[in-house]
Amino acid sequence: MPVYDYVVIGGGTAGSVIASRLTEDPDVTVAVIEGGPTDVDREDVLTLRRWLGLLGGELDYDYPTTEQPRGNSHIRHSRARVLGGCSSHNTLISFKPLPGDWDEWAEAGAEGWDAASMDPYFARLRNNIVPVDEKDRNAIARDFVEAARTAADVPRVEGFNKKPFHEGVGFFDLAYHPENNKRSSASVAYLHPFLDRPNLHLMLETWAYRLELDGPRATGVHVRTKDGEELLVEARREVLVCAGAVDTPRLLLHSGIGPKADLEALGIPVVLDLPGVGENLLDHPESVIVWETDGPIPENSAMDSDAGLFVRRDEDSRGPDLMFHFYQIPFTDNPERLGYEKPEHGVSMTPNIPKPRSRGRLHLTSADPSVKPALDFRYFTDEEDYDARTLVDGIRLAREIAKTEPLAGWLKREVCPGPEITSDEEISEYARKVAHTVYHPAGTCRMGDPTDELAVVDPQLRIRGLKSIRIADASVFPTMTAVNPMIGVLMVGEKCAELLAEAATLGGEA
Ligand SMILES: Cc1cc2nc3c(=O)[nH]c(=O)nc-3n(C[C@H](O)[C@H](O)[C@H](O)COP(=O)(O)OP(=O)(O)OC[C@H]3O[C@@H](n4cnc5c(N)ncnc54)[C@H](O)[C@@H]3O)c2cc1C
């Protein structure tokens, strides 16, 4: 029976950080159970600009969404099946969460996760986080930045992570190496330099399907290896669940940890009635508006969506409440289902909801661990219709930007929704039906204090009611960050590593 001090389930974004930090101590042994293969020497994975080619392929778990009566039921949620997790197939846009994001967590019961307390973890990150390189700044993206600055009346920002902002437009910071367009993903930054550590054991293409518990204490996890062998991998100190916002609650539920009635209905023996597992499913939905350009645009780019805009419509909002990615490609996958045609050359703006109010839910439909869970995001179901209204405002603002020079001179016609779609109702209908995701599911095992009945972990990331087991990944987010979440997830990893070191020093049982 393999036994390690720590067993990390998921060698993804947060899991890579934790495994790397723990094995800095040569006396500590760590096993990483990772469902996917290595990313070492995989040019298709390591080259940032090839990200779109990975979606839906062999390295994608590819989760469907349930029927979305007010949204788009065809959304597929990409989740990476490879070392580094989603940081190995995402676009690596890198935002330190804004102070308001962290403070909101602390107010939601995550004591010690306020902005001032979290700031040092950003400084620790090993990733190479730099603004999009000059050579990668496409002429049309530069002109988008200029036009958006005028039309949205926001400041031009150079280096979004230099100081907190409420609004602004500019080129993103990315976790990449501009000289060769290679990723500075969690695996590249945290694992590749240390693969020869004798105390780090990577178990690749190995699937964790059930936690092992001895009473309330987690002692290990049952896994199936690439060769179909079933093993129990044991942890002397702690089990760290880092399988992401979909697979972490999935693993807990299959281990009998979750809402009692749901588990019983599926015939899964209940180990712990924890009603919050799978609840509070968050995402950043966005819509799209596409223009045909007057001929081809220059080729250079870091990853085809290098610039963005943040707007604060409501002055009382703590941070931005409308965001755009600018794509220098015509992003018509969803509009095509409604009959729109993809122009040969074109660009897109994607109005995005930084603080969506709709809340979804993840649940199992079968006791068979190989059956994918159901992801019901309940997109655009918030009572005040805030989410849909944000997209309507976004499409209207996008049209103003498109009318403004120097961007206007590039654009031949609005392809979708098309100039004939003008009323709020029509824009809302279009925006919701073509809405897609920027792949930010979070919140399904949220952190909170004892008064929060739906909290799954406490502010030390320990699963309520159990011992020697923590969760560290996007599922612990109590609320969504206004900005793209990956840096927040890396910081969760750093903080978890510190909590583990403190617990080990104290010598007590977690
Ligand atoms: C296409 C795409 C683009 C994105 N772009 C950005 C962006 O530009 N900026 C940004 O901030 N965020 C972006 N995100 C979101 C961001 O990447 C994620 O929020 C973050 O990486 C999630 O990290 P995690 O540690 O929670 O999970 P993951 O990184 O997904 O790690 C989970 C790991 O666990 C493994 N695993 C899962 N289940 C099991 C199991 N049962 N047994 C063994 N292993 C298992 C998986 O293989 C994976 O390696 C994007 C996401 C996607 C998919």
PDB file of C-alpha atoms in Angstrom, residues 152-274:
ATOM      1  CA  ALA A 152     -16.351  54.260 -22.318  1.00  0.00           C
ATOM      2  CA  ASP A 153     -14.540  57.239 -20.784  1.00  0.00           C
ATOM      3  CA  VAL A 154     -12.146  55.093 -18.767  1.00  0.00           C
ATOM      4  CA  PRO A 155      -8.399  55.408 -18.191  1.00  0.00           C
ATOM      5  CA  ARG A 156      -5.875  53.525 -20.250  1.00  0.00           C
ATOM      6  CA  VAL A 157      -4.173  50.984 -17.955  1.00  0.00           C
ATOM      7  CA  GLU A 158      -0.656  49.649 -18.483  1.00  0.00           C
ATOM      8  CA  GLY A 159      -0.090  46.819 -16.013  1.00  0.00           C
ATOM      9  CA  PHE A 160      -3.418  45.926 -14.405  1.00  0.00           C
ATOM     10  CA  ASN A 161      -1.705  44.365 -11.388  1.00  0.00           C
ATOM     11  CA  LYS A 162       0.244  47.465 -10.426  1.00  0.00           C
ATOM     12  CA  LYS A 163      -2.604  48.899  -8.402  1.00  0.00           C
ATOM     13  CA  PRO A 164      -6.285  48.181  -7.750  1.00  0.00           C
ATOM     14  CA  PHE A 165      -8.694  49.625 -10.317  1.00  0.00           C
ATOM     15  CA  HIS A 166     -12.425  50.143 -10.775  1.00  0.00           C
ATOM     16  CA  GLU A 167     -12.364  50.750 -14.484  1.00  0.00           C
ATOM     17  CA  GLY A 168      -9.878  50.900 -17.299  1.00  0.00           C
ATOM     18  CA  VAL A 169      -8.858  49.482 -20.650  1.00  0.00           C
ATOM     19  CA  GLY A 170      -5.598  48.008 -21.810  1.00  0.00           C
ATOM     20  CA  PHE A 171      -3.572  44.942 -22.601  1.00  0.00           C
ATOM     21  CA  PHE A 172      -3.784  42.190 -20.021  1.00  0.00           C
ATOM     22  CA  ASP A 173      -1.029  40.790 -17.863  1.00  0.00           C
ATOM     23  CA  LEU A 174      -0.410  37.165 -18.845  1.00  0.00           C
ATOM     24  CA  ALA A 175       1.459  34.316 -17.172  1.00  0.00           C
ATOM     25  CA  TYR A 176       3.677  33.552 -20.150  1.00  0.00           C
ATOM     26  CA  HIS A 177       7.152  33.802 -21.626  1.00  0.00           C
ATOM     27  CA  PRO A 178       6.817  36.314 -24.467  1.00  0.00           C
ATOM     28  CA  GLU A 179      10.077  35.311 -26.161  1.00  0.00           C
ATOM     29  CA  ASN A 180       8.649  31.930 -27.211  1.00  0.00           C
ATOM     30  CA  ASN A 181       4.941  32.213 -26.361  1.00  0.00           C
ATOM     31  CA  LYS A 182       5.295  29.436 -23.786  1.00  0.00           C
ATOM     32  CA  ARG A 183       3.045  29.087 -20.783  1.00  0.00           C
ATOM     33  CA  SER A 184       4.038  29.948 -17.286  1.00  0.00           C
ATOM     34  CA  SER A 185       1.273  27.670 -16.014  1.00  0.00           C
ATOM     35  CA  ALA A 186       1.101  26.232 -12.499  1.00  0.00           C
ATOM     36  CA  SER A 187       2.917  23.087 -13.628  1.00  0.00           C
ATOM     37  CA  VAL A 188       5.610  24.956 -15.561  1.00  0.00           C
ATOM     38  CA  ALA A 189       6.270  27.385 -12.706  1.00  0.00           C
ATOM     39  CA  TYR A 190       5.798  25.086  -9.719  1.00  0.00           C
ATOM     40  CA  LEU A 191       6.530  21.506 -10.805  1.00  0.00           C
ATOM     41  CA  HIS A 192       8.826  21.391 -13.845  1.00  0.00           C
ATOM     42  CA  PRO A 193      11.870  22.767 -11.985  1.00  0.00           C
ATOM     43  CA  PHE A 194      11.448  20.194  -9.206  1.00  0.00           C
ATOM     44  CA  LEU A 195      10.488  16.976 -10.962  1.00  0.00           C
ATOM     45  CA  ASP A 196      13.660  15.295  -9.711  1.00  0.00           C
ATOM     46  CA  ARG A 197      12.761  15.746  -6.043  1.00  0.00           C
ATOM     47  CA  PRO A 198      12.784  12.224  -4.598  1.00  0.00           C
ATOM     48  CA  ASN A 199       9.972  13.134  -2.196  1.00  0.00           C
ATOM     49  CA  LEU A 200       7.569  14.166  -5.004  1.00  0.00           C
ATOM     50  CA  HIS A 201       5.623  11.266  -6.527  1.00  0.00           C
ATOM     51  CA  LEU A 202       3.462  12.092  -9.523  1.00  0.00           C
ATOM     52  CA  MET A 203       0.838   9.440 -10.254  1.00  0.00           C
ATOM     53  CA  LEU A 204      -0.310  10.492 -13.724  1.00  0.00           C
ATOM     54  CA  GLU A 205      -3.356   9.279 -15.663  1.00  0.00           C
ATOM     55  CA  THR A 206      -4.650   8.043 -12.328  1.00  0.00           C
ATOM     56  CA  TRP A 207      -8.236   8.772 -11.305  1.00  0.00           C
ATOM     57  CA  ALA A 208      -9.349   9.294  -7.701  1.00  0.00           C
ATOM     58  CA  TYR A 209     -12.859   7.961  -7.287  1.00  0.00           C
ATOM     59  CA  ARG A 210     -13.518   7.621  -3.536  1.00  0.00           C
ATOM     60  CA  LEU A 211     -12.054   9.028  -0.357  1.00  0.00           C
ATOM     61  CA  GLU A 212     -11.073   6.602   2.396  1.00  0.00           C
ATOM     62  CA  LEU A 213     -12.193   7.579   5.888  1.00  0.00           C
ATOM     63  CA  ASP A 214     -11.584   6.099   9.298  1.00  0.00           C
ATOM     64  CA  GLY A 215     -14.461   7.593  11.271  1.00  0.00           C
ATOM     65  CA  PRO A 216     -14.182  11.352  10.668  1.00  0.00           C
ATOM     66  CA  ARG A 217     -10.504  11.126   9.691  1.00  0.00           C
ATOM     67  CA  ALA A 218      -9.505  11.012   6.027  1.00  0.00           C
ATOM     68  CA  THR A 219      -6.767   8.464   5.553  1.00  0.00           C
ATOM     69  CA  GLY A 220      -6.377   8.252   1.811  1.00  0.00           C
ATOM     70  CA  VAL A 221      -8.063   7.863  -1.534  1.00  0.00           C
ATOM     71  CA  HIS A 222      -9.019   4.998  -3.817  1.00  0.00           C
ATOM     72  CA  VAL A 223      -7.627   5.416  -7.302  1.00  0.00           C
ATOM     73  CA  ARG A 224      -7.635   3.630 -10.635  1.00  0.00           C
ATOM     74  CA  THR A 225      -4.347   3.779 -12.506  1.00  0.00           C
ATOM     75  CA  LYS A 226      -3.836   4.045 -16.269  1.00  0.00           C
ATOM     76  CA  ASP A 227      -3.464   0.250 -16.384  1.00  0.00           C
ATOM     77  CA  GLY A 228      -6.764  -0.286 -14.598  1.00  0.00           C
ATOM     78  CA  GLU A 229      -5.164  -1.212 -11.298  1.00  0.00           C
ATOM     79  CA  GLU A 230      -7.161  -0.180  -8.201  1.00  0.00           C
ATOM     80  CA  LEU A 231      -5.137   1.120  -5.284  1.00  0.00           C
ATOM     81  CA  LEU A 232      -5.642   2.822  -1.965  1.00  0.00           C
ATOM     82  CA  VAL A 233      -3.108   5.650  -1.647  1.00  0.00           C
ATOM     83  CA  GLU A 234      -2.727   6.548   2.006  1.00  0.00           C
ATOM     84  CA  ALA A 235      -1.879   9.830   3.716  1.00  0.00           C
ATOM     85  CA  ARG A 236      -0.105   9.883   7.065  1.00  0.00           C
ATOM     86  CA  ARG A 237      -0.883  13.561   7.668  1.00  0.00           C
ATOM     87  CA  GLU A 238      -3.475  15.034   5.319  1.00  0.00           C
ATOM     88  CA  VAL A 239      -5.427  14.600   2.116  1.00  0.00           C
ATOM     89  CA  LEU A 240      -5.697  17.711  -0.083  1.00  0.00           C
ATOM     90  CA  VAL A 241      -8.551  17.764  -2.556  1.00  0.00           C
ATOM     91  CA  CYS A 242      -7.584  20.006  -5.493  1.00  0.00           C
ATOM     92  CA  ALA A 243      -9.646  18.510  -8.324  1.00  0.00           C
ATOM     93  CA  GLY A 244     -11.343  21.783  -9.302  1.00  0.00           C
ATOM     94  CA  ALA A 245     -14.842  23.225  -8.978  1.00  0.00           C
ATOM     95  CA  VAL A 246     -16.455  20.330 -10.832  1.00  0.00           C
ATOM     96  CA  ASP A 247     -14.463  17.299  -9.767  1.00  0.00           C
ATOM     97  CA  THR A 248     -13.916  18.204  -6.126  1.00  0.00           C
ATOM     98  CA  PRO A 249     -17.631  18.180  -5.218  1.00  0.00           C
ATOM     99  CA  ARG A 250     -18.050  15.173  -7.527  1.00  0.00           C
ATOM    100  CA  LEU A 251     -15.451  13.208  -5.540  1.00  0.00           C
ATOM    101  CA  LEU A 252     -16.969  14.253  -2.212  1.00  0.00           C
ATOM    102  CA  LEU A 253     -20.449  13.218  -3.314  1.00  0.00           C
ATOM    103  CA  HIS A 254     -19.225   9.815  -4.500  1.00  0.00           C
ATOM    104  CA  SER A 255     -17.556   9.428  -1.119  1.00  0.00           C
ATOM    105  CA  GLY A 256     -20.888   9.945   0.660  1.00  0.00           C
ATOM    106  CA  ILE A 257     -20.167  13.552   1.677  1.00  0.00           C
ATOM    107  CA  GLY A 258     -22.933  15.923   0.635  1.00  0.00           C
ATOM    108  CA  PRO A 259     -26.674  16.618   0.881  1.00  0.00           C
ATOM    109  CA  LYS A 260     -28.124  13.568   2.622  1.00  0.00           C
ATOM    110  CA  ALA A 261     -31.374  13.330   0.663  1.00  0.00           C
ATOM    111  CA  ASP A 262     -29.597  13.534  -2.703  1.00  0.00           C
ATOM    112  CA  LEU A 263     -27.118  10.831  -1.729  1.00  0.00           C
ATOM    113  CA  GLU A 264     -29.834   8.549  -0.409  1.00  0.00           C
ATOM    114  CA  ALA A 265     -31.892   9.006  -3.563  1.00  0.00           C
ATOM    115  CA  LEU A 266     -28.954   7.652  -5.567  1.00  0.00           C
ATOM    116  CA  GLY A 267     -28.202   4.842  -3.130  1.00  0.00           C
ATOM    117  CA  ILE A 268     -24.841   6.291  -2.062  1.00  0.00           C
ATOM    118  CA  PRO A 269     -24.183   5.486   1.627  1.00  0.00           C
ATOM    119  CA  VAL A 270     -24.155   8.758   3.565  1.00  0.00           C
ATOM    120  CA  VAL A 271     -20.923   9.378   5.450  1.00  0.00           C
ATOM    121  CA  LEU A 272     -21.518  13.036   6.279  1.00  0.00           C
ATOM    122  CA  ASP A 273     -24.571  15.194   5.633  1.00  0.00           C
ATOM    123  CA  LEU A 274     -22.988  18.357   4.208  1.00  0.00           C
TER     124      LEU A 274
END
